[in-house]
């Protein structure tokens, strides 16, 4: 039995609405390496260990199994629905049918409503699960403000219908945000983005905070078990950087826990995925904080180490994955 952490002592982050939510949630993307059964078993253990936030997605292919875990926990009185903050996402092939996608996730997750519903990627460029890095869909297109806002308006309607409580955006850039934020009736509560010690995205992070959008960091420990297609020779292993090793040694813990402490003390919500170490991932933010000097040391580790490059979403005429991220400050067409 995994260690139990009292949810009341887990530090909270305040959303723009004023609602307080846990600073650590459990990711459920199995990195193409773990079965839906293994992920759902980890979710069952995590609920009993004290997790109250779960980050799901239709395209992960495990919402049905996780939903059974949620139902069992509700039926057994382990938690009530109101105790959990459940997040999921609309996948790229459902941007024109958001309510249908949301209804399926609610049914699969057996959760009655969704707390945070993300637009998983800001364009409807579909790729099949498990495809290789060179796969391209001939129908892929560059970002369109009109198409994105059509999808977002559908999310706003779901808030008004009570099917979702908050809207989240994901994998955005500052130029894209500049284009769409003025058009929104209901502002996004969060933005999910890749954040880890060697990819801190400080400019985008600061932009989100300045616009009262809570950053949610995926791959917070640098995702050493991410899909093979996302691994490149130039990638940096965050946890093996000497500064991280030294800080971990000083605290007597694994460097992964240092990465999570840093994320919490920075102010983000992190959503690490683990089928074994989830209890320690949650417990680490409740004790033994990093010093100001250690936080300052980690702040120097930015290496532009983007791990999810998104090659499979590229459209005809795009140069390479850099075009997805508007690195020159303009939306790449």
Short mmCIF file of C-alpha atoms in Angstrom, two decimals:
data_model
loop_
_atom_site.label_atom_id
_atom_site.label_comp_id
_atom_site.label_asym_id
_atom_site.label_seq_id
_atom_site.Cartn_x
_atom_site.Cartn_y
_atom_site.Cartn_z
CA UNK A 1 0.00 0.00 0.00
CA UNK A 2 1.40 3.38 -1.02
CA UNK A 3 1.92 6.05 1.61
CA UNK A 4 -1.11 8.22 2.33
CA UNK A 5 -0.73 12.02 2.18
CA UNK A 6 -3.50 14.05 3.77
CA UNK A 7 -4.97 16.12 0.90
CA UNK A 8 -5.42 19.00 3.34
CA UNK A 9 -1.64 19.50 3.64
CA UNK A 10 -0.99 19.50 -0.11
CA UNK A 11 -0.28 23.15 -1.09
CA UNK A 12 -2.92 24.82 -3.18
CA UNK A 13 -2.88 27.10 -6.23
CA UNK A 14 -5.59 29.72 -6.60
CA UNK A 15 -7.34 29.80 -9.98
CA UNK A 16 -8.52 33.13 -11.43
CA UNK A 17 -12.00 32.36 -10.04
CA UNK A 18 -10.60 32.22 -6.52
CA UNK A 19 -11.03 28.45 -6.24
CA UNK A 20 -8.08 26.64 -4.69
CA UNK A 21 -6.83 23.43 -6.29
CA UNK A 22 -3.86 21.13 -5.58
CA UNK A 23 -0.45 22.20 -6.87
CA UNK A 24 0.25 18.65 -8.05
CA UNK A 25 -2.04 16.48 -10.13
CA UNK A 26 -1.54 13.06 -11.65
CA UNK A 27 -0.94 12.84 -15.38
CA UNK A 28 -2.44 9.85 -17.17
CA UNK A 29 -0.56 9.83 -20.48
CA UNK A 30 1.18 6.48 -20.50
CA UNK A 31 3.83 7.63 -22.96
CA UNK A 32 2.85 4.83 -25.36
CA UNK A 33 4.59 2.42 -22.99
CA UNK A 34 2.05 1.58 -20.31
CA UNK A 35 -1.31 -0.17 -20.68
CA UNK A 36 -4.62 1.48 -19.85
CA UNK A 37 -5.00 -1.07 -17.05
CA UNK A 38 -1.66 -0.08 -15.52
CA UNK A 39 -2.57 3.61 -15.70
CA UNK A 40 -5.99 3.08 -14.14
CA UNK A 41 -4.47 0.95 -11.37
CA UNK A 42 -2.09 3.82 -10.63
CA UNK A 43 -5.03 6.25 -10.54
CA UNK A 44 -6.79 3.98 -8.04
CA UNK A 45 -3.71 3.96 -5.85
CA UNK A 46 -3.21 7.70 -6.26
CA UNK A 47 -6.74 8.53 -5.07
CA UNK A 48 -6.14 6.49 -1.96
CA UNK A 49 -2.74 8.13 -1.50
CA UNK A 50 -4.25 11.61 -1.41
CA UNK A 51 -4.33 12.83 -5.02
CA UNK A 52 -7.34 14.97 -5.82
CA UNK A 53 -6.45 16.27 -9.31
CA UNK A 54 -6.21 14.08 -12.43
CA UNK A 55 -5.21 15.17 -15.93
CA UNK A 56 -6.85 12.98 -18.57
CA UNK A 57 -7.38 13.16 -22.33
CA UNK A 58 -9.52 11.36 -24.85
CA UNK A 59 -6.54 10.56 -27.05
CA UNK A 60 -4.70 8.75 -24.25
CA UNK A 61 -7.03 5.82 -24.84
CA UNK A 62 -7.64 5.06 -21.18
CA UNK A 63 -10.56 7.24 -20.04
CA UNK A 64 -12.97 4.29 -19.91
CA UNK A 65 -10.68 2.37 -17.54
CA UNK A 66 -9.99 5.45 -15.41
CA UNK A 67 -13.72 6.14 -15.25
CA UNK A 68 -14.34 2.75 -13.67
CA UNK A 69 -11.73 3.61 -11.05
CA UNK A 70 -13.47 6.92 -10.33
CA UNK A 71 -16.84 5.17 -10.04
CA UNK A 72 -15.42 2.55 -7.68
CA UNK A 73 -13.90 5.26 -5.50
CA UNK A 74 -17.22 7.13 -5.39
CA UNK A 75 -19.21 3.95 -4.67
CA UNK A 76 -16.82 2.88 -1.92
CA UNK A 77 -16.93 6.29 -0.27
CA UNK A 78 -13.20 6.90 -0.71
CA UNK A 79 -14.00 10.32 -2.20
CA UNK A 80 -17.03 12.21 -3.46
CA UNK A 81 -17.17 13.68 -6.93
CA UNK A 82 -16.80 17.19 -5.50
CA UNK A 83 -13.47 16.17 -3.93
CA UNK A 84 -11.81 15.53 -7.29
CA UNK A 85 -10.66 18.07 -9.86
CA UNK A 86 -10.89 16.17 -13.16
CA UNK A 87 -9.31 17.61 -16.29
CA UNK A 88 -9.60 16.28 -19.83
CA UNK A 89 -9.18 17.50 -23.40
CA UNK A 90 -10.79 17.65 -26.81
CA UNK A 91 -8.60 15.93 -29.39
CA UNK A 92 -7.71 17.45 -32.73
CA UNK A 93 -10.17 15.43 -34.82
CA UNK A 94 -13.13 16.69 -32.75
CA UNK A 95 -12.64 20.46 -32.96
CA UNK A 96 -15.88 20.81 -34.91
CA UNK A 97 -17.77 18.47 -32.54
CA UNK A 98 -16.64 19.56 -29.10
CA UNK A 99 -19.84 18.77 -27.20
CA UNK A 100 -19.91 15.25 -28.63
CA UNK A 101 -16.30 14.76 -27.54
CA UNK A 102 -16.98 16.18 -24.09
CA UNK A 103 -20.07 14.02 -23.61
CA UNK A 104 -18.04 10.91 -24.43
CA UNK A 105 -15.30 11.86 -21.97
CA UNK A 106 -17.89 12.51 -19.24
CA UNK A 107 -19.50 9.14 -19.95
CA UNK A 108 -16.16 7.31 -20.08
CA UNK A 109 -14.84 9.01 -16.95
CA UNK A 110 -18.20 8.51 -15.15
CA UNK A 111 -17.79 11.94 -13.61
CA UNK A 112 -21.05 13.84 -14.43
CA UNK A 113 -19.13 16.99 -15.41
CA UNK A 114 -15.56 18.05 -16.16
CA UNK A 115 -13.73 20.57 -13.98
CA UNK A 116 -11.25 21.73 -16.65
CA UNK A 117 -11.69 21.07 -20.37
CA UNK A 118 -8.68 21.80 -22.56
CA UNK A 119 -8.29 22.33 -26.27
CA UNK A 120 -5.44 19.84 -26.53
CA UNK A 121 -3.68 21.47 -29.50
CA UNK A 122 -4.58 24.80 -31.07
CA UNK A 123 -5.29 23.36 -34.53
CA UNK A 124 -7.29 20.39 -35.84
CA UNK A 125 -4.25 18.60 -37.29
CA UNK A 126 -4.94 14.95 -36.57
CA UNK A 127 -2.48 12.13 -36.31
CA UNK A 128 -3.15 8.52 -35.45
CA UNK A 129 -2.14 7.24 -32.00
CA UNK A 130 1.30 5.67 -31.96
CA UNK A 131 2.36 7.05 -35.35
CA UNK A 132 6.04 7.65 -36.06
CA UNK A 133 7.72 11.04 -36.16
CA UNK A 134 7.67 11.28 -39.96
CA UNK A 135 3.91 10.77 -40.25
CA UNK A 136 2.03 13.66 -41.85
CA UNK A 137 -1.67 14.17 -42.43
CA UNK A 138 -2.22 15.79 -45.86
CA UNK A 139 -5.20 17.69 -44.42
CA UNK A 140 -3.12 19.47 -41.76
CA UNK A 141 -3.26 23.27 -41.82
CA UNK A 142 -1.48 26.12 -40.03
CA UNK A 143 -3.12 27.83 -37.07
CA UNK A 144 -6.32 29.70 -37.88
CA UNK A 145 -7.81 32.24 -35.48
CA UNK A 146 -11.26 31.58 -36.95
CA UNK A 147 -11.04 27.80 -36.55
CA UNK A 148 -9.62 28.05 -33.04
CA UNK A 149 -12.30 30.48 -31.93
CA UNK A 150 -15.01 28.24 -33.38
CA UNK A 151 -13.70 25.46 -31.12
CA UNK A 152 -13.38 27.82 -28.17
CA UNK A 153 -16.94 29.12 -28.58
CA UNK A 154 -18.14 25.51 -28.33
CA UNK A 155 -16.24 25.21 -25.04
CA UNK A 156 -17.84 28.42 -23.79
CA UNK A 157 -21.25 26.92 -24.56
CA UNK A 158 -20.35 23.87 -22.49
CA UNK A 159 -19.59 26.11 -19.50
CA UNK A 160 -23.01 27.72 -19.91
CA UNK A 161 -24.61 24.25 -20.04
CA UNK A 162 -22.83 23.14 -16.88
CA UNK A 163 -20.94 20.30 -18.56
CA UNK A 164 -17.56 21.89 -17.83
CA UNK A 165 -16.56 24.32 -15.10
CA UNK A 166 -13.47 25.91 -16.65
CA UNK A 167 -11.86 26.14 -20.08
CA UNK A 168 -8.19 25.38 -20.52
CA UNK A 169 -5.89 26.00 -23.46
CA UNK A 170 -2.76 24.05 -24.25
CA UNK A 171 0.39 24.17 -26.36
CA UNK A 172 -0.13 27.84 -27.19
CA UNK A 173 2.37 30.59 -28.00
CA UNK A 174 2.34 34.28 -27.18
CA UNK A 175 1.47 35.32 -30.77
CA UNK A 176 -1.47 32.89 -30.80
CA UNK A 177 -2.63 34.11 -27.39
CA UNK A 178 -2.39 37.74 -28.51
CA UNK A 179 -4.65 36.89 -31.44
CA UNK A 180 -7.38 35.03 -29.54
CA UNK A 181 -7.58 36.34 -25.97
CA UNK A 182 -9.41 39.56 -26.95
CA UNK A 183 -12.07 37.47 -28.73
CA UNK A 184 -13.00 35.27 -25.77
CA UNK A 185 -16.15 35.77 -23.73
CA UNK A 186 -15.02 33.37 -20.99
CA UNK A 187 -11.31 33.65 -20.28
CA UNK A 188 -9.27 30.44 -19.98
CA UNK A 189 -8.45 29.52 -16.39
CA UNK A 190 -5.29 27.59 -17.22
CA UNK A 191 -2.79 26.93 -19.96
CA UNK A 192 -1.09 23.55 -20.11
CA UNK A 193 2.42 23.69 -21.55
CA UNK A 194 5.69 21.81 -21.45
CA UNK A 195 7.61 23.02 -18.40
CA UNK A 196 10.69 21.49 -16.79
CA UNK A 197 14.00 22.73 -15.44
CA UNK A 198 15.78 22.70 -18.83
CA UNK A 199 12.74 24.17 -20.61
CA UNK A 200 11.35 26.86 -18.33
CA UNK A 201 9.64 29.01 -21.02
CA UNK A 202 9.98 32.04 -18.73
CA UNK A 203 8.64 34.58 -21.24
CA UNK A 204 5.50 32.56 -21.94
CA UNK A 205 5.15 31.70 -18.24
CA UNK A 206 5.29 35.37 -17.28
CA UNK A 207 2.84 36.28 -20.04
CA UNK A 208 0.30 33.77 -18.70
CA UNK A 209 0.66 35.02 -15.14
CA UNK A 210 0.31 38.62 -16.29
CA UNK A 211 -2.94 37.69 -18.05
CA UNK A 212 -4.29 35.83 -15.00
CA UNK A 213 -3.99 32.39 -16.61
CA UNK A 214 -2.61 29.65 -14.36
CA UNK A 215 0.32 27.71 -15.90
CA UNK A 216 0.01 23.91 -15.75
CA UNK A 217 3.28 22.16 -16.53
CA UNK A 218 3.39 18.82 -18.28
CA UNK A 219 6.53 16.68 -18.40
CA UNK A 220 7.74 18.36 -15.18
CA UNK A 221 10.57 15.88 -14.66
CA UNK A 222 11.68 15.97 -18.31
CA UNK A 223 9.74 12.82 -19.24
CA UNK A 224 12.56 10.27 -19.55
CA UNK A 225 9.98 7.70 -20.69
CA UNK A 226 8.28 9.80 -23.37
CA UNK A 227 7.41 8.18 -26.74
CA UNK A 228 10.36 7.18 -28.93
CA UNK A 229 9.19 9.55 -31.67
CA UNK A 230 9.77 12.49 -29.31
CA UNK A 231 13.37 11.58 -28.48
CA UNK A 232 16.12 13.42 -30.38
CA UNK A 233 19.92 13.21 -30.03
CA UNK A 234 20.19 16.84 -28.91
CA UNK A 235 17.72 16.43 -26.02
CA UNK A 236 19.00 17.12 -22.52
CA UNK A 237 18.22 14.78 -19.61
CA UNK A 238 17.10 17.32 -16.99
CA UNK A 239 17.62 15.03 -14.02
CA UNK A 240 21.22 14.30 -14.98
CA UNK A 241 22.33 17.95 -15.06
CA UNK A 242 25.06 18.39 -12.39
CA UNK A 243 23.20 21.14 -10.55
CA UNK A 244 20.11 18.93 -10.19
CA UNK A 245 22.22 16.01 -9.03
CA UNK A 246 23.93 18.18 -6.41
CA UNK A 247 20.67 19.63 -5.04
CA UNK A 248 19.11 16.15 -4.93
CA UNK A 249 22.12 14.86 -2.99
CA UNK A 250 21.83 17.72 -0.52
CA UNK A 251 18.20 16.82 0.15
CA UNK A 252 18.74 13.06 0.06
CA UNK A 253 16.10 12.49 -2.62
CA UNK A 254 15.82 11.58 -6.30
CA UNK A 255 16.33 14.54 -8.71
CA UNK A 256 12.76 14.05 -9.95
CA UNK A 257 11.49 15.29 -6.59
CA UNK A 258 13.72 18.35 -6.84
CA UNK A 259 12.12 19.13 -10.21
CA UNK A 260 8.66 18.91 -8.64
CA UNK A 261 9.62 21.04 -5.64
CA UNK A 262 10.98 23.67 -8.04
CA UNK A 263 7.78 23.65 -10.10
CA UNK A 264 5.64 24.09 -7.00
CA UNK A 265 7.77 26.88 -5.56
CA UNK A 266 7.74 28.60 -8.94
CA UNK A 267 3.95 28.77 -8.75
CA UNK A 268 2.78 26.30 -11.38
CA UNK A 269 0.59 23.23 -11.20
CA UNK A 270 2.56 20.17 -12.25
CA UNK A 271 1.06 16.92 -13.51
CA UNK A 272 3.73 14.21 -13.37
CA UNK A 273 2.90 10.73 -14.62
CA UNK A 274 4.05 7.68 -12.72
CA UNK A 275 2.68 4.21 -12.10
CA UNK A 276 5.01 3.59 -9.15
CA UNK A 277 6.31 6.79 -7.54
CA UNK A 278 3.11 8.81 -7.40
CA UNK A 279 2.98 8.99 -3.59
CA UNK A 280 6.47 10.46 -3.30
CA UNK A 281 5.66 12.89 -6.15
CA UNK A 282 2.81 14.29 -4.07
CA UNK A 283 4.50 14.13 -0.69
CA UNK A 284 7.60 16.03 -1.83
CA UNK A 285 5.73 19.34 -2.11
CA UNK A 286 4.57 19.10 1.50
CA UNK A 287 8.04 19.07 3.08
CA UNK A 288 11.69 20.18 2.89
CA UNK A 289 11.41 23.11 0.44
CA UNK A 290 14.27 24.26 -1.76
CA UNK A 291 16.30 27.22 -0.55
CA UNK A 292 16.36 30.55 -2.35
CA UNK A 293 19.89 29.69 -3.49
CA UNK A 294 18.75 26.36 -4.92
CA UNK A 295 15.84 28.01 -6.72
CA UNK A 296 18.26 30.58 -8.16
CA UNK A 297 20.61 27.81 -9.31
CA UNK A 298 17.80 25.96 -11.10
CA UNK A 299 16.71 29.23 -12.76
CA UNK A 300 20.01 29.17 -14.66
CA UNK A 301 19.35 25.75 -16.22
CA UNK A 302 17.21 26.90 -19.18
CA UNK A 303 18.58 25.14 -22.26
CA UNK A 304 15.73 25.53 -24.75
CA UNK A 305 15.22 21.79 -24.33
CA UNK A 306 11.78 21.34 -25.94
CA UNK A 307 10.99 17.62 -25.81
CA UNK A 308 7.52 17.58 -27.41
CA UNK A 309 8.36 19.15 -30.74
CA UNK A 310 5.08 18.28 -32.46
CA UNK A 311 6.47 17.18 -35.82
CA UNK A 312 3.41 15.04 -36.57
CA UNK A 313 1.21 18.17 -36.64
CA UNK A 314 3.10 19.92 -39.43
CA UNK A 315 1.26 21.06 -42.53
CA UNK A 316 2.31 21.03 -46.17
CA UNK A 317 4.70 23.90 -46.74
CA UNK A 318 5.94 24.12 -43.15
CA UNK A 319 9.71 24.07 -42.78
CA UNK A 320 10.10 22.02 -39.62
CA UNK A 321 8.76 21.72 -36.07
CA UNK A 322 10.00 25.20 -35.16
CA UNK A 323 7.15 26.59 -37.28
CA UNK A 324 4.65 25.23 -34.74
CA UNK A 325 6.00 27.43 -31.99
CA UNK A 326 6.12 30.92 -33.56
CA UNK A 327 9.66 31.47 -32.35
CA UNK A 328 10.10 34.73 -34.29
CA UNK A 329 7.13 36.32 -32.54
CA UNK A 330 4.61 35.93 -35.37
CA UNK A 331 2.14 33.16 -36.19
CA UNK A 332 3.75 31.01 -38.86
CA UNK A 333 1.52 30.35 -41.84
#
